[in-house]
Tab-separated table of C-alpha atoms in Angstrom:
chain	number	residue	atom	x	y	z
A	1	UNK	CA	-193.854	-120.502	4.562
A	2	UNK	CA	-191.202	-122.701	6.115
A	3	UNK	CA	-191.104	-124.166	9.603
A	4	UNK	CA	-187.806	-123.563	11.363
A	5	UNK	CA	-186.339	-124.155	14.760
A	6	UNK	CA	-183.762	-121.837	16.269
A	7	UNK	CA	-182.177	-121.402	19.649
A	8	UNK	CA	-181.847	-117.703	20.361
A	9	UNK	CA	-180.210	-116.583	23.578
A	10	UNK	CA	-180.616	-120.086	25.003
A	11	UNK	CA	-184.339	-120.107	24.300
A	12	UNK	CA	-185.899	-122.495	21.807
A	13	UNK	CA	-188.183	-121.095	19.092
A	14	UNK	CA	-190.317	-122.994	16.602
A	15	UNK	CA	-191.501	-120.573	13.961
A	16	UNK	CA	-193.018	-120.373	10.531
A	17	UNK	CA	-191.254	-117.872	8.288
A	18	UNK	CA	-191.524	-116.516	4.778
A	19	UNK	CA	-188.605	-117.702	2.678
A	20	UNK	CA	-187.314	-114.203	2.085
A	21	UNK	CA	-187.500	-113.106	5.735
A	22	UNK	CA	-184.085	-111.961	6.905
A	23	UNK	CA	-182.711	-112.954	10.291
A	24	UNK	CA	-182.460	-109.281	11.299
A	25	UNK	CA	-186.165	-108.833	10.631
A	26	UNK	CA	-187.060	-112.015	12.501
A	27	UNK	CA	-185.082	-110.829	15.526
A	28	UNK	CA	-186.303	-107.246	15.532
A	29	UNK	CA	-189.845	-107.367	14.162
A	30	UNK	CA	-191.062	-110.774	15.264
A	31	UNK	CA	-189.160	-111.389	18.485
A	32	UNK	CA	-188.742	-107.710	19.431
A	33	UNK	CA	-185.043	-108.227	20.113
A	34	UNK	CA	-184.251	-104.743	18.911
A	35	UNK	CA	-180.728	-104.611	20.290
A	36	UNK	CA	-179.544	-105.824	16.871
A	37	UNK	CA	-179.531	-102.801	14.551
A	38	UNK	CA	-179.874	-102.481	10.799
A	39	UNK	CA	-177.449	-99.946	9.367
A	40	UNK	CA	-176.881	-100.480	5.668
A	41	UNK	CA	-178.882	-103.637	4.943
A	42	UNK	CA	-176.069	-104.743	2.629
A	43	UNK	CA	-173.558	-106.384	4.943
A	44	UNK	CA	-171.166	-103.452	4.769
A	45	UNK	CA	-171.436	-101.876	8.216
A	46	UNK	CA	-171.697	-104.690	10.763
A	47	UNK	CA	-174.407	-103.032	12.870
A	48	UNK	CA	-176.554	-106.141	12.438
A	49	UNK	CA	-173.867	-108.539	13.687
A	50	UNK	CA	-175.050	-111.522	15.720
A	51	UNK	CA	-173.244	-114.706	16.703
A	52	UNK	CA	-174.527	-117.804	14.898
A	53	UNK	CA	-173.075	-121.185	15.887
A	54	UNK	CA	-170.050	-119.509	17.411
A	55	UNK	CA	-169.273	-117.247	14.435
A	56	UNK	CA	-170.306	-113.675	13.788
A	57	UNK	CA	-172.597	-113.100	10.823
A	58	UNK	CA	-174.406	-110.109	9.291
A	59	UNK	CA	-178.020	-110.835	10.152
A	60	UNK	CA	-179.154	-108.585	7.292
A	61	UNK	CA	-177.603	-111.063	4.861
A	62	UNK	CA	-178.870	-114.269	6.496
A	63	UNK	CA	-182.290	-115.501	5.438
A	64	UNK	CA	-184.146	-116.793	8.485
A	65	UNK	CA	-184.529	-120.292	7.039
A	66	UNK	CA	-180.723	-120.476	6.661
A	67	UNK	CA	-180.590	-120.224	10.461
A	68	UNK	CA	-182.713	-123.350	10.938
A	69	UNK	CA	-181.281	-125.474	13.787
A	70	UNK	CA	-178.767	-122.728	14.635
A	71	UNK	CA	-177.700	-121.361	17.955
A	72	UNK	CA	-177.867	-117.587	17.934
A	73	UNK	CA	-176.624	-115.020	20.426
A	74	UNK	CA	-177.787	-111.422	20.259
A	75	UNK	CA	-176.654	-108.476	22.355
A	76	UNK	CA	-179.546	-109.030	24.727
A	77	UNK	CA	-177.994	-112.282	25.901
A	78	UNK	CA	-174.658	-111.094	27.100
A	79	UNK	CA	-175.711	-109.316	30.204
A	80	UNK	CA	-177.213	-111.472	32.909
A	81	UNK	CA	-179.697	-110.735	35.693
A	82	UNK	CA	-179.241	-107.034	35.156
A	83	UNK	CA	-175.451	-107.284	35.487
A	84	UNK	CA	-173.339	-106.058	32.600
A	85	UNK	CA	-170.918	-108.332	30.784
A	86	UNK	CA	-167.240	-107.365	31.302
A	87	UNK	CA	-167.105	-106.277	27.650
A	88	UNK	CA	-170.050	-103.929	28.187
A	89	UNK	CA	-168.454	-102.599	31.396
A	90	UNK	CA	-165.197	-102.007	29.584
A	91	UNK	CA	-166.925	-100.173	26.735
A	92	UNK	CA	-168.537	-97.816	29.210
A	93	UNK	CA	-165.382	-97.300	31.269
A	94	UNK	CA	-163.277	-96.481	28.230
A	95	UNK	CA	-165.764	-94.180	26.535
A	96	UNK	CA	-166.146	-96.560	23.613
A	97	UNK	CA	-169.854	-95.786	23.232
A	98	UNK	CA	-170.982	-92.497	21.676
A	99	UNK	CA	-174.168	-92.757	19.661
A	100	UNK	CA	-174.282	-96.450	20.459
A	101	UNK	CA	-175.561	-97.643	17.104
A	102	UNK	CA	-172.508	-99.745	16.225
A	103	UNK	CA	-172.102	-100.916	19.799
A	104	UNK	CA	-174.186	-104.111	19.854
A	105	UNK	CA	-172.453	-105.446	16.766
A	106	UNK	CA	-169.073	-104.250	17.987
A	107	UNK	CA	-169.496	-105.976	21.350
A	108	UNK	CA	-170.553	-109.251	19.753
A	109	UNK	CA	-167.530	-109.167	17.433
A	110	UNK	CA	-165.370	-108.574	20.498
A	111	UNK	CA	-167.092	-111.402	22.348
A	112	UNK	CA	-166.553	-113.801	19.433
A	113	UNK	CA	-162.854	-112.889	19.515
A	114	UNK	CA	-162.454	-113.213	23.290
A	115	UNK	CA	-164.318	-116.525	23.324
A	116	UNK	CA	-161.547	-117.957	21.128
A	117	UNK	CA	-158.564	-115.793	22.080
A	118	UNK	CA	-158.310	-114.721	25.715
A	119	UNK	CA	-155.213	-112.623	25.186
A	120	UNK	CA	-155.540	-110.813	21.871
A	121	UNK	CA	-153.027	-108.302	20.604
A	122	UNK	CA	-154.145	-104.881	19.474
A	123	UNK	CA	-153.718	-106.004	15.872
A	124	UNK	CA	-155.920	-109.025	16.453
A	125	UNK	CA	-158.579	-106.851	18.064
A	126	UNK	CA	-158.548	-104.379	15.158
A	127	UNK	CA	-158.883	-107.257	12.756
A	128	UNK	CA	-161.751	-108.812	14.711
A	129	UNK	CA	-163.753	-105.578	14.577
A	130	UNK	CA	-162.786	-104.718	11.005
A	131	UNK	CA	-166.267	-105.756	9.890
A	132	UNK	CA	-167.934	-103.207	12.187
A	133	UNK	CA	-167.946	-99.551	11.164
A	134	UNK	CA	-168.093	-96.777	13.733
A	135	UNK	CA	-168.617	-93.178	12.656
A	136	UNK	CA	-168.194	-91.683	16.108
A	137	UNK	CA	-165.269	-92.960	18.125
A	138	UNK	CA	-162.392	-93.376	15.685
A	139	UNK	CA	-162.057	-96.957	16.986
A	140	UNK	CA	-159.209	-96.338	19.451
A	141	UNK	CA	-161.483	-96.291	22.487
A	142	UNK	CA	-163.147	-99.444	21.270
A	143	UNK	CA	-159.793	-101.202	20.976
A	144	UNK	CA	-158.829	-100.029	24.473
A	145	UNK	CA	-162.161	-101.318	25.749
A	146	UNK	CA	-161.608	-104.777	24.261
A	147	UNK	CA	-158.121	-104.902	25.796
A	148	UNK	CA	-159.627	-103.948	29.153
A	149	UNK	CA	-162.391	-106.526	28.724
A	150	UNK	CA	-159.772	-109.213	28.128
A	151	UNK	CA	-158.102	-108.237	31.407
A	152	UNK	CA	-161.408	-108.279	33.250
A	153	UNK	CA	-162.313	-111.655	31.861
A	154	UNK	CA	-158.920	-113.084	32.791
A	155	UNK	CA	-159.604	-111.987	36.352
A	156	UNK	CA	-162.692	-114.159	36.352
A	157	UNK	CA	-165.168	-111.552	35.222
A	158	UNK	CA	-166.710	-113.773	32.541
A	159	UNK	CA	-170.447	-114.292	32.785
B	1	UNK	CA	-190.406	-111.866	-7.743
B	2	UNK	CA	-191.299	-114.175	-4.897
B	3	UNK	CA	-189.504	-117.474	-5.590
B	4	UNK	CA	-190.609	-120.817	-4.288
B	5	UNK	CA	-188.029	-122.293	-2.105
B	6	UNK	CA	-186.199	-125.658	-1.777
B	7	UNK	CA	-183.818	-126.995	0.842
B	8	UNK	CA	-182.496	-130.406	-0.336
B	9	UNK	CA	-181.172	-132.712	2.355
B	10	UNK	CA	-178.402	-134.164	0.216
B	11	UNK	CA	-176.300	-133.247	-2.784
B	12	UNK	CA	-178.045	-136.003	-4.766
B	13	UNK	CA	-181.419	-134.489	-3.987
B	14	UNK	CA	-180.137	-131.080	-5.106
B	15	UNK	CA	-178.901	-132.537	-8.403
B	16	UNK	CA	-182.232	-134.259	-8.953
B	17	UNK	CA	-184.054	-130.937	-8.506
B	18	UNK	CA	-181.633	-129.244	-10.886
B	19	UNK	CA	-182.235	-131.950	-13.435
B	20	UNK	CA	-185.991	-131.430	-13.253
B	21	UNK	CA	-186.213	-127.642	-12.963
B	22	UNK	CA	-182.696	-126.308	-13.565
B	23	UNK	CA	-183.727	-123.344	-15.674
B	24	UNK	CA	-186.052	-122.083	-12.936
B	25	UNK	CA	-183.640	-122.541	-10.022
B	26	UNK	CA	-181.479	-119.913	-8.344
B	27	UNK	CA	-178.859	-121.526	-6.124
B	28	UNK	CA	-178.252	-119.998	-2.690
B	29	UNK	CA	-175.102	-120.828	-0.747
B	30	UNK	CA	-173.936	-118.258	1.811
B	31	UNK	CA	-176.199	-115.582	0.380
B	32	UNK	CA	-173.883	-112.665	1.091
B	33	UNK	CA	-174.223	-111.407	-2.494
B	34	UNK	CA	-177.487	-113.070	-3.452
B	35	UNK	CA	-179.659	-111.832	-0.569
B	36	UNK	CA	-178.900	-108.241	-1.571
B	37	UNK	CA	-179.742	-108.990	-5.209
B	38	UNK	CA	-182.971	-110.744	-4.250
B	39	UNK	CA	-184.100	-107.762	-2.227
B	40	UNK	CA	-183.324	-105.456	-5.136
B	41	UNK	CA	-185.344	-107.675	-7.449
B	42	UNK	CA	-182.282	-108.433	-9.566
B	43	UNK	CA	-182.845	-112.178	-9.693
B	44	UNK	CA	-185.868	-113.487	-11.529
B	45	UNK	CA	-185.773	-117.259	-11.243
B	46	UNK	CA	-188.919	-118.890	-9.840
B	47	UNK	CA	-187.240	-121.170	-7.308
B	48	UNK	CA	-184.623	-120.485	-4.633
B	49	UNK	CA	-182.649	-123.623	-3.744
B	50	UNK	CA	-180.494	-123.451	-0.640
B	51	UNK	CA	-177.288	-125.518	-0.793
B	52	UNK	CA	-175.217	-123.673	1.811
B	53	UNK	CA	-175.895	-126.328	4.445
B	54	UNK	CA	-174.750	-129.303	2.309
B	55	UNK	CA	-171.651	-130.739	3.962
B	56	UNK	CA	-170.866	-132.632	0.742
B	57	UNK	CA	-169.856	-129.313	-0.809
B	58	UNK	CA	-167.636	-128.205	2.079
B	59	UNK	CA	-164.116	-129.645	2.068
B	60	UNK	CA	-160.454	-128.769	1.606
B	61	UNK	CA	-158.422	-131.749	0.451
B	62	UNK	CA	-154.741	-131.978	-0.405
B	63	UNK	CA	-153.840	-134.873	-2.727
B	64	UNK	CA	-150.109	-134.945	-3.440
B	65	UNK	CA	-149.687	-131.726	-5.456
B	66	UNK	CA	-153.346	-130.983	-6.048
B	67	UNK	CA	-155.733	-129.032	-3.852
B	68	UNK	CA	-159.511	-129.552	-3.995
B	69	UNK	CA	-161.857	-127.050	-2.373
B	70	UNK	CA	-165.576	-127.733	-2.218
B	71	UNK	CA	-167.688	-124.984	-3.768
B	72	UNK	CA	-169.679	-124.606	-0.551
B	73	UNK	CA	-166.581	-124.115	1.600
B	74	UNK	CA	-166.807	-120.910	3.571
B	75	UNK	CA	-163.987	-118.406	3.319
B	76	UNK	CA	-163.353	-118.578	7.069
B	77	UNK	CA	-162.669	-122.305	6.755
B	78	UNK	CA	-160.194	-121.602	3.951
B	79	UNK	CA	-158.499	-118.858	5.980
B	80	UNK	CA	-158.242	-121.053	9.090
B	81	UNK	CA	-156.616	-123.882	7.106
B	82	UNK	CA	-152.927	-123.792	8.009
B	83	UNK	CA	-151.819	-125.731	4.920
B	84	UNK	CA	-153.555	-123.287	2.594
B	85	UNK	CA	-151.821	-120.402	4.389
B	86	UNK	CA	-148.435	-122.077	4.208
B	87	UNK	CA	-148.573	-123.655	0.770
B	88	UNK	CA	-150.803	-121.341	-1.292
B	89	UNK	CA	-150.153	-118.045	0.442
B	90	UNK	CA	-151.312	-115.668	-2.324
B	91	UNK	CA	-154.666	-117.443	-2.574
B	92	UNK	CA	-154.967	-117.479	1.234
B	93	UNK	CA	-154.287	-113.754	1.381
B	94	UNK	CA	-156.993	-113.076	-1.190
B	95	UNK	CA	-159.539	-115.202	0.694
B	96	UNK	CA	-158.701	-113.348	3.906
B	97	UNK	CA	-159.486	-110.054	2.196
B	98	UNK	CA	-163.002	-111.025	1.099
B	99	UNK	CA	-165.639	-108.770	2.665
B	100	UNK	CA	-165.400	-108.822	6.425
B	101	UNK	CA	-165.027	-111.552	9.028
B	102	UNK	CA	-168.801	-111.761	9.314
B	103	UNK	CA	-169.148	-112.096	5.533
B	104	UNK	CA	-166.382	-114.709	5.347
B	105	UNK	CA	-168.194	-116.749	7.996
B	106	UNK	CA	-171.112	-117.187	5.586
B	107	UNK	CA	-169.747	-116.628	2.080
B	108	UNK	CA	-168.689	-119.589	-0.044
B	109	UNK	CA	-165.899	-119.726	-2.593
B	110	UNK	CA	-168.343	-121.172	-5.116
B	111	UNK	CA	-170.616	-118.209	-4.644
B	112	UNK	CA	-167.702	-115.794	-5.053
B	113	UNK	CA	-166.935	-117.362	-8.437
B	114	UNK	CA	-170.499	-117.947	-9.653
B	115	UNK	CA	-171.580	-114.405	-8.776
B	116	UNK	CA	-169.400	-113.406	-11.754
B	117	UNK	CA	-168.254	-110.157	-10.205
B	118	UNK	CA	-165.208	-108.577	-11.782
B	119	UNK	CA	-164.104	-107.691	-8.247
B	120	UNK	CA	-164.292	-111.240	-6.850
B	121	UNK	CA	-161.172	-111.507	-4.712
B	122	UNK	CA	-160.645	-115.260	-4.911
B	123	UNK	CA	-160.606	-115.321	-8.719
B	124	UNK	CA	-157.299	-113.629	-9.702
B	125	UNK	CA	-155.280	-116.089	-7.574
B	126	UNK	CA	-157.293	-118.983	-9.000
B	127	UNK	CA	-156.550	-117.710	-12.505
B	128	UNK	CA	-152.802	-117.676	-11.916
B	129	UNK	CA	-153.096	-121.132	-10.354
B	130	UNK	CA	-154.798	-122.300	-13.594
B	131	UNK	CA	-157.634	-123.528	-11.406
B	132	UNK	CA	-160.283	-125.756	-12.900
B	133	UNK	CA	-163.975	-125.834	-12.008
B	134	UNK	CA	-165.460	-129.261	-11.364
B	135	UNK	CA	-169.095	-129.207	-12.436
B	136	UNK	CA	-171.578	-131.905	-11.520
B	137	UNK	CA	-175.032	-132.883	-12.613
B	138	UNK	CA	-177.277	-135.902	-12.282
B	139	UNK	CA	-175.857	-137.128	-15.593
B	140	UNK	CA	-172.189	-136.784	-14.851
B	141	UNK	CA	-169.256	-134.476	-14.253
B	142	UNK	CA	-167.153	-132.162	-16.302
B	143	UNK	CA	-164.209	-129.841	-15.870
B	144	UNK	CA	-163.989	-126.353	-17.274
B	145	UNK	CA	-161.361	-123.657	-16.975
B	146	UNK	CA	-162.114	-120.449	-15.096
B	147	UNK	CA	-161.412	-118.544	-18.305
B	148	UNK	CA	-164.120	-120.459	-20.183
B	149	UNK	CA	-166.498	-120.017	-17.255
B	150	UNK	CA	-166.230	-116.244	-17.603
B	151	UNK	CA	-166.034	-115.954	-21.347
B	152	UNK	CA	-168.811	-118.330	-22.225
B	153	UNK	CA	-171.909	-118.155	-19.998
B	154	UNK	CA	-173.318	-121.124	-21.907
B	155	UNK	CA	-170.433	-123.285	-20.648
B	156	UNK	CA	-172.635	-124.104	-17.657
B	157	UNK	CA	-175.723	-126.182	-18.344
B	158	UNK	CA	-178.947	-125.483	-16.486
B	159	UNK	CA	-178.871	-128.798	-14.659
B	160	UNK	CA	-175.271	-128.357	-13.493
B	161	UNK	CA	-173.760	-126.869	-10.399
B	162	UNK	CA	-170.247	-126.090	-9.280
B	163	UNK	CA	-168.969	-128.926	-7.089
B	164	UNK	CA	-165.365	-127.987	-6.397
B	165	UNK	CA	-162.365	-125.971	-7.491
B	166	UNK	CA	-159.048	-127.712	-8.066
B	167	UNK	CA	-155.523	-126.472	-8.701
B	168	UNK	CA	-151.871	-127.504	-8.438
B	169	UNK	CA	-150.212	-125.939	-5.444
B	170	UNK	CA	-147.015	-123.921	-6.010
B	171	UNK	CA	-143.778	-125.929	-5.944
B	172	UNK	CA	-140.354	-125.018	-4.564
B	173	UNK	CA	-139.012	-122.012	-6.409
B	174	UNK	CA	-142.552	-120.795	-7.099
B	175	UNK	CA	-144.236	-117.980	-5.215
B	176	UNK	CA	-147.619	-116.276	-5.210
B	177	UNK	CA	-148.444	-112.709	-4.333
B	178	UNK	CA	-151.785	-110.921	-4.021
B	179	UNK	CA	-152.664	-107.285	-3.479
B	180	UNK	CA	-155.978	-105.520	-3.314
B	181	UNK	CA	-156.783	-101.820	-3.439
B	182	UNK	CA	-160.066	-100.676	-1.950
B	183	UNK	CA	-161.543	-97.609	-0.337
B	184	UNK	CA	-160.837	-99.004	3.139
B	185	UNK	CA	-158.229	-101.296	4.656
B	186	UNK	CA	-160.876	-103.942	5.334
B	187	UNK	CA	-164.576	-104.498	4.595
B	188	UNK	CA	-164.026	-103.161	1.105
B	189	UNK	CA	-164.748	-104.141	-2.465
B	190	UNK	CA	-161.705	-104.300	-4.716
B	191	UNK	CA	-161.162	-101.313	-6.918
B	192	UNK	CA	-158.124	-103.134	-8.276
B	193	UNK	CA	-156.750	-106.524	-7.352
B	194	UNK	CA	-153.765	-108.400	-8.677
B	195	UNK	CA	-152.377	-111.901	-8.254
B	196	UNK	CA	-148.951	-112.980	-9.436
B	197	UNK	CA	-147.502	-116.475	-9.609
B	198	UNK	CA	-143.793	-116.639	-10.394
B	199	UNK	CA	-141.205	-119.361	-10.932
B	200	UNK	CA	-137.641	-118.207	-10.429
B	201	UNK	CA	-134.210	-119.773	-10.796
B	202	UNK	CA	-131.076	-117.770	-10.005
B	203	UNK	CA	-132.805	-114.392	-10.446
B	204	UNK	CA	-134.290	-115.426	-13.783
B	205	UNK	CA	-138.061	-115.549	-14.229
B	206	UNK	CA	-138.742	-118.971	-15.691
B	207	UNK	CA	-142.492	-118.518	-15.709
B	208	UNK	CA	-144.937	-115.872	-14.598
B	209	UNK	CA	-148.708	-115.634	-14.497
B	210	UNK	CA	-150.515	-112.405	-13.702
B	211	UNK	CA	-154.231	-111.847	-13.184
B	212	UNK	CA	-156.116	-108.707	-12.256
B	213	UNK	CA	-159.591	-108.052	-10.939
B	214	UNK	CA	-161.887	-105.069	-11.350
B	215	UNK	CA	-160.000	-103.958	-14.453
B	216	UNK	CA	-162.400	-105.347	-17.009
B	217	UNK	CA	-165.700	-107.134	-17.389
B	218	UNK	CA	-164.339	-110.016	-15.309
B	219	UNK	CA	-160.999	-111.015	-13.740
B	220	UNK	CA	-158.394	-111.471	-16.463
B	221	UNK	CA	-154.940	-112.775	-17.121
B	222	UNK	CA	-152.459	-110.164	-18.370
B	223	UNK	CA	-150.627	-111.904	-21.227
B	224	UNK	CA	-148.807	-108.811	-22.519
B	225	UNK	CA	-147.085	-108.223	-19.177
B	226	UNK	CA	-146.421	-111.961	-18.742
B	227	UNK	CA	-144.650	-112.118	-22.129
B	228	UNK	CA	-142.513	-109.113	-21.293
B	229	UNK	CA	-141.302	-110.685	-18.046
B	230	UNK	CA	-140.832	-114.319	-19.040
B	231	UNK	CA	-137.239	-115.573	-19.243
B	232	UNK	CA	-135.741	-112.293	-18.077
B	233	UNK	CA	-133.576	-111.507	-15.123
B	234	UNK	CA	-135.277	-109.648	-12.275
B	235	UNK	CA	-134.189	-106.046	-11.911
B	236	UNK	CA	-135.614	-102.666	-11.000
B	237	UNK	CA	-135.490	-101.699	-14.664
B	238	UNK	CA	-137.398	-104.781	-15.732
B	239	UNK	CA	-140.059	-104.120	-13.117
B	240	UNK	CA	-140.477	-100.551	-14.366
B	241	UNK	CA	-140.899	-101.815	-17.915
B	242	UNK	CA	-143.552	-104.196	-16.680
B	243	UNK	CA	-145.337	-101.431	-14.772
B	244	UNK	CA	-145.522	-99.333	-17.920
B	245	UNK	CA	-146.796	-102.266	-19.921
B	246	UNK	CA	-149.456	-102.988	-17.328
B	247	UNK	CA	-150.521	-99.362	-17.253
B	248	UNK	CA	-150.829	-99.271	-21.052
B	249	UNK	CA	-152.877	-102.478	-21.080
B	250	UNK	CA	-155.254	-101.070	-18.511
B	251	UNK	CA	-155.497	-97.731	-20.316
B	252	UNK	CA	-156.438	-99.484	-23.526
B	253	UNK	CA	-158.946	-101.790	-21.855
B	254	UNK	CA	-160.704	-99.092	-19.844
B	255	UNK	CA	-160.667	-96.418	-22.569
B	256	UNK	CA	-163.697	-94.203	-22.208
B	257	UNK	CA	-164.407	-95.160	-18.631
B	258	UNK	CA	-164.169	-92.488	-15.954
B	259	UNK	CA	-162.050	-94.767	-13.736
B	260	UNK	CA	-159.370	-95.191	-16.388
B	261	UNK	CA	-157.070	-92.323	-15.485
B	262	UNK	CA	-156.960	-93.391	-11.855
B	263	UNK	CA	-156.714	-97.102	-12.484
B	264	UNK	CA	-153.951	-96.915	-15.092
B	265	UNK	CA	-151.727	-95.282	-12.465
B	266	UNK	CA	-152.924	-97.153	-9.375
B	267	UNK	CA	-152.486	-100.553	-11.013
B	268	UNK	CA	-148.736	-99.990	-11.061
B	269	UNK	CA	-148.595	-99.879	-7.262
B	270	UNK	CA	-150.863	-102.854	-6.841
B	271	UNK	CA	-148.976	-104.950	-9.384
B	272	UNK	CA	-145.592	-103.968	-7.934
B	273	UNK	CA	-146.637	-105.146	-4.457
B	274	UNK	CA	-148.124	-108.388	-5.760
B	275	UNK	CA	-145.014	-109.034	-7.860
B	276	UNK	CA	-142.690	-108.454	-4.938
B	277	UNK	CA	-144.839	-110.688	-2.751
B	278	UNK	CA	-144.577	-113.456	-5.318
B	279	UNK	CA	-140.804	-113.059	-5.586
B	280	UNK	CA	-140.446	-113.241	-1.800
B	281	UNK	CA	-142.536	-116.388	-1.804
B	282	UNK	CA	-140.415	-117.936	-4.550
B	283	UNK	CA	-137.214	-117.305	-2.623
B	284	UNK	CA	-138.702	-118.736	0.518
B	285	UNK	CA	-137.869	-115.755	2.657
B	286	UNK	CA	-137.001	-112.083	2.403
B	287	UNK	CA	-133.254	-112.439	2.997
B	288	UNK	CA	-132.676	-114.392	-0.176
B	289	UNK	CA	-134.860	-112.320	-2.450
B	290	UNK	CA	-133.088	-109.810	-4.680
B	291	UNK	CA	-133.113	-106.219	-3.599
B	292	UNK	CA	-134.867	-104.163	-6.289
């Protein structure tokens, strides 16, 4: 067992973990943050995407001890006091959510993009979500949603 | 297998562990390949040693004409380096195509090489750059070629680890191209990849290096096609000759494999694109490059 310290959604956690525990399992099974999904378990679908130290990662490929002293954001963090984040609002307005399984990862990839680039082009958006597979929407609605989210956030909608 | 685990605080500490228990240690950098293998029980070393956090392995340094990249450098850091994009474009393009953005944020170039996958995207460009691997151990350092690394598994001692990759960056009149064919436009493993480095003067190919991935046991140079093209003037006809030669090489190499009939045709398209990309790079811009 290894003692680690992580900050998850602005909350500090001191934990003891098995060396082969994956971050996705720590989040879902130990902290009950089940917004992060496991799709393929092989880093090929992006459903397990979280933001670690400002960059998106596949939590199914990160061993929990590798996240020691990291700052992690999961989908649970981005809404606040029951109010949706502009990206979440945009996804709903544009019909970018069907089954919803890719959505947490998709939104976090969009957030990581918009945190660095407030005015992305369509090409930049498509590239930023190219690590997140969606079997339902055909991606166009998702791209429209991220464009709308960028507009909303420019108008001061950022949480 | 449930390995014991180590997380050295410094590179020196890591080398000391390797010196003591090298044969029992599995190195873990980004983990984007290894974590999957561990879960499938494919790795059987007793000890897992994490080195992905060691800043001493993460650097990109330009020294006159040479480039040094630390083995622990993440692909995102390579892709975000403007000098790499400008001065070693073919290599940059390959690094940008690795996995997905999320994978590139964790994956290291050292891991991509040491995983010994035939589909490793960073390796064909490194082969045409004649890149060298800088190995370190508690006892000292050594340099080996990528070719030797693949052909001779014993070239790496148990107490050694990959420290950095070094290569000469392309000069004026030299260009690099890279193309990858996968099942998707992104987030895809190479079915075929190709890197080309070319040196041109007045439409004549002074030197050419070609490497392919996923067309053999490991990424390979293509000497037969290189010989055909060297010292010849660029033309559509020459390119077609080269495409045929490449296709024949691949057919011979993959004889008996079910992928052969597809790959011997598809490689022509991939090579053509990589070749044209290299030529464009050598001429500096599209306007000056010959129309063929």
